[in-house]
C-alpha positions in Angstrom: -4.6 -20.1 75.9 -4.3 -17.1 77.0 -1.1 -14.6 76.1 0.9 -14.8 78.6 2.4 -11.0 80.0 5.5 -10.2 80.5 5.5 -9.1 84.1 7.8 -9.3 87.2 5.7 -12.3 87.8 5.9 -14.2 84.3 5.5 -18.2 83.8 9.1 -17.7 81.3 10.6 -16.4 85.4 9.5 -19.6 86.6 10.8 -22.0 84.4 14.0 -20.1 84.7 16.6 -22.5 85.8 19.6 -22.5 87.5 22.5 -20.6 85.7 19.4 -18.4 84.2 18.7 -21.6 82.1 15.5 -22.7 80.4 14.1 -26.2 78.8 13.6 -26.0 75.3 10.9 -28.8 76.1 8.9 -26.3 78.5 9.2 -23.3 77.0 7.3 -24.9 73.9 4.3 -25.5 76.5 4.8 -22.1 77.6 4.5 -21.6 73.9 1.6 -23.4 72.8 3.4 -25.2 70.4 1.9 -28.4 70.0 4.4 -31.3 68.9 8.4 -31.6 69.5 9.2 -32.0 66.5 8.1 -28.4 65.1 9.7 -26.2 67.8 12.8 -28.8 67.4 13.3 -27.4 64.1 12.8 -23.9 65.0 15.9 -24.2 67.7 17.5 -25.0 64.7 16.7 -22.0 62.6 18.3 -20.1 66.3 21.4 -21.9 66.2 21.8 -21.4 62.1 21.4 -17.9 63.6 23.6 -17.8 65.8 26.2 -19.8 64.0 25.9 -17.2 61.5 26.6 -14.3 62.9 29.9 -15.5 65.2 27.9 -16.0 69.0 29.3 -18.6 70.8 26.5 -21.8 70.0 27.8 -24.2 72.1 27.7 -21.7 75.5 24.1 -21.3 73.9 22.5 -24.0 73.0 24.0 -27.4 75.3 22.2 -30.6 73.3 20.8 -32.6 76.3 19.1 -36.5 76.8 16.4 -36.9 79.1 15.1 -39.8 80.5 11.6 -40.7 81.9 11.6 -41.4 85.3 9.0 -43.5 84.5 10.7 -45.2 82.1 10.5 -45.0 78.7 12.7 -44.5 75.6 15.2 -40.7 75.8 13.9 -37.8 74.5 15.5 -35.5 73.6 16.2 -31.4 74.2 18.4 -28.4 74.0 19.7 -26.2 78.2 19.0 -22.6 76.5 20.9 -19.4 78.2 18.7 -16.8 78.0 20.1 -15.6 74.8 19.7 -18.7 72.9 15.6 -18.6 73.9 15.8 -14.9 72.7 17.4 -16.2 70.0 14.8 -19.6 69.8 11.5 -16.9 70.2 12.2 -14.9 67.4 12.4 -17.9 65.5 9.0 -18.6 66.0 5.7 -18.0 65.0 4.4 -14.1 65.4 0.7 -14.5 65.4 1.0 -17.2 68.3 0.2 -14.7 70.9 2.4 -17.5 73.7 4.9 -16.6 70.9 4.5 -12.7 70.6 4.7 -12.6 74.3 7.8 -14.9 74.9 10.1 -12.3 72.2 8.2 -9.6 73.7 9.4 -11.5 77.5 12.7 -12.1 76.2 13.6 -9.5 73.9 12.5 -7.5 77.2 15.0 -9.7 79.6 18.4 -9.9 77.1 18.3 -5.9 77.1 17.6 -5.4 80.6 21.0 -8.2 81.2 22.9 -5.4 78.3 22.7 -3.0 79.9 23.5 -3.9 83.5 26.7 -3.5 82.9 26.1 -0.5 80.4 25.7 3.6 80.1 21.9 3.7 79.5 20.9 4.5 75.7 19.1 7.1 74.6 15.6 6.9 72.8 17.4 7.0 69.7 20.3 5.5 70.2 18.1 2.0 71.0 16.0 2.3 67.9 19.1 2.8 66.6 20.7 -0.7 68.4 17.3 -3.1 67.4 17.4 -2.0 64.1 21.5 -2.5 64.0 20.1 -6.2 65.7 17.6 -6.4 63.5 20.0 -5.7 60.0 21.8 -8.0 61.6 19.8 -11.4 61.9 19.1 -10.7 58.3 21.7 -10.6 57.0 22.8 -14.2 59.0 19.3 -15.4 57.1 21.1 -14.0 54.2 24.4 -16.0 55.3 22.1 -19.3 55.7 20.8 -19.1 52.7 23.8 -18.8 51.0 24.8 -22.0 52.5 22.4 -24.1 51.4 22.2 -23.3 47.3 25.3 -25.2 46.6 23.8 -28.2 49.2 20.1 -28.4 47.2 21.8 -28.3 44.2 23.9 -30.6 44.9 20.8 -32.8 46.2 19.2 -32.2 42.9 21.9 -33.9 40.8 22.3 -36.2 43.5 18.0 -37.2 42.9 16.6 -40.5 40.7 13.8 -40.1 38.4 11.3 -40.1 41.1 12.8 -38.4 44.0 14.2 -40.2 46.2 17.8 -40.6 46.6 20.2 -44.2 46.9 21.8 -44.9 50.2 25.1 -43.9 48.1 23.9 -40.5 46.9 22.7 -39.9 51.0 26.3 -41.6 52.0 27.7 -39.5 49.6 25.9 -35.8 51.1 26.4 -36.6 54.7 29.5 -37.4 54.4 29.5 -40.7 55.6 31.2 -44.2 54.1 28.4 -46.0 53.0 29.4 -49.3 54.5 29.4 -47.7 57.7 26.3 -45.6 56.9 24.4 -48.8 56.4 25.6 -50.7 59.5 25.1 -48.0 62.4 21.3 -47.4 60.5 20.7 -51.1 61.8 22.4 -51.3 64.6 20.2 -47.8 65.2 17.0 -49.9 64.6 16.4 -48.1 61.4 16.9 -50.5 58.6 16.3 -54.6 59.4 19.7 -56.8 59.0 17.9 -57.5 54.5 18.1 -52.6 54.5 14.5 -52.1 54.1 13.1 -50.2 56.9 11.5 -51.3 60.5 7.8 -49.7 59.8 7.7 -47.2 61.9 10.0 -45.1 60.4 8.5 -45.7 56.5 7.6 -42.5 56.2 10.9 -42.1 55.5 12.1 -44.2 52.8 10.2 -46.0 49.8 10.7 -49.9 48.3 10.6 -49.9 45.7 9.8 -53.9 44.1 12.5 -55.9 41.8 13.4 -59.1 41.0 16.7 -60.8 39.7 17.9 -64.9 38.6 19.5 -66.7 40.8 22.0 -67.8 38.5 22.2 -71.0 40.3 19.1 -72.5 39.3 17.6 -69.8 36.6 15.0 -68.9 39.5 13.5 -65.5 39.5 13.2 -64.8 43.8 11.9 -61.2 44.3 13.5 -58.6 46.3 13.7 -54.7 46.8 15.5 -52.2 48.0 14.5 -48.8 49.9 15.7 -45.5 48.7 15.0 -42.4 50.7 12.4 -39.9 51.3 14.1 -35.3 50.4 12.5 -35.3 54.0 14.7 -38.2 55.7 18.4 -36.9 54.7 18.1 -35.2 57.5 16.4 -37.5 59.7 19.6 -39.8 59.1 21.4 -37.4 59.0 20.6 -35.9 62.3 20.3 -39.8 63.8 23.8 -40.8 62.8 25.1 -37.9 64.0 24.1 -39.3 67.6 25.5 -42.6 67.1 28.5 -43.6 69.3 30.3 -44.2 66.2 30.1 -40.5 64.3 33.6 -41.1 62.2 32.7 -41.0 58.3 34.2 -42.8 55.7 34.8 -44.8 53.2 34.3 -48.6 54.4 
């Protein structure tokens, strides 16, 4: 796929929705990202950049749930403002021609919107503005990294020798009561009634077999316990954030 040129007839203009908004799903397709999961991570980094630099996240990134016209499972999308789209593509892989073209397009359009009601900058002033903007984004990323470092240390403390987390540890990490969390994971179809994951979510967990002795009969009974892999912690956090009962606390 060839790079998309930043012209008056740019496809990014064609993708613009009412209110100067863009769909993250449509941007994903236009920038040659094949998997939504990969592009969603870019949006999340853009949201963190906006939050850490003091911008109004809600105005630039609106999470929406789409229901396919032909039926099927609902899917996540984001409605992005021009600035939200700009931050999103700036967090993409610039080695991809489509992302590079998107960065050029949204940088130009964002700058045009900024200068529409502001005095025009000279060449030197424009360069200074670009440097300050780049420094602001770098500072925001540094803040984000600093915020994540203590969380990583906390995660390490709760990790067992096999590199997994117990359900109790996960509830502490995400700030939910364990019983409430388990109940909602069962209700959302992630865990079965026996608290083991359904097959389609098994890659987020490690199931360890074991046994216990029935005190009444003396019989040795096989059992299994589900532990959460490191990549599964963020998955569970996001899924629980979508739960109708989004209230944590001890149960």
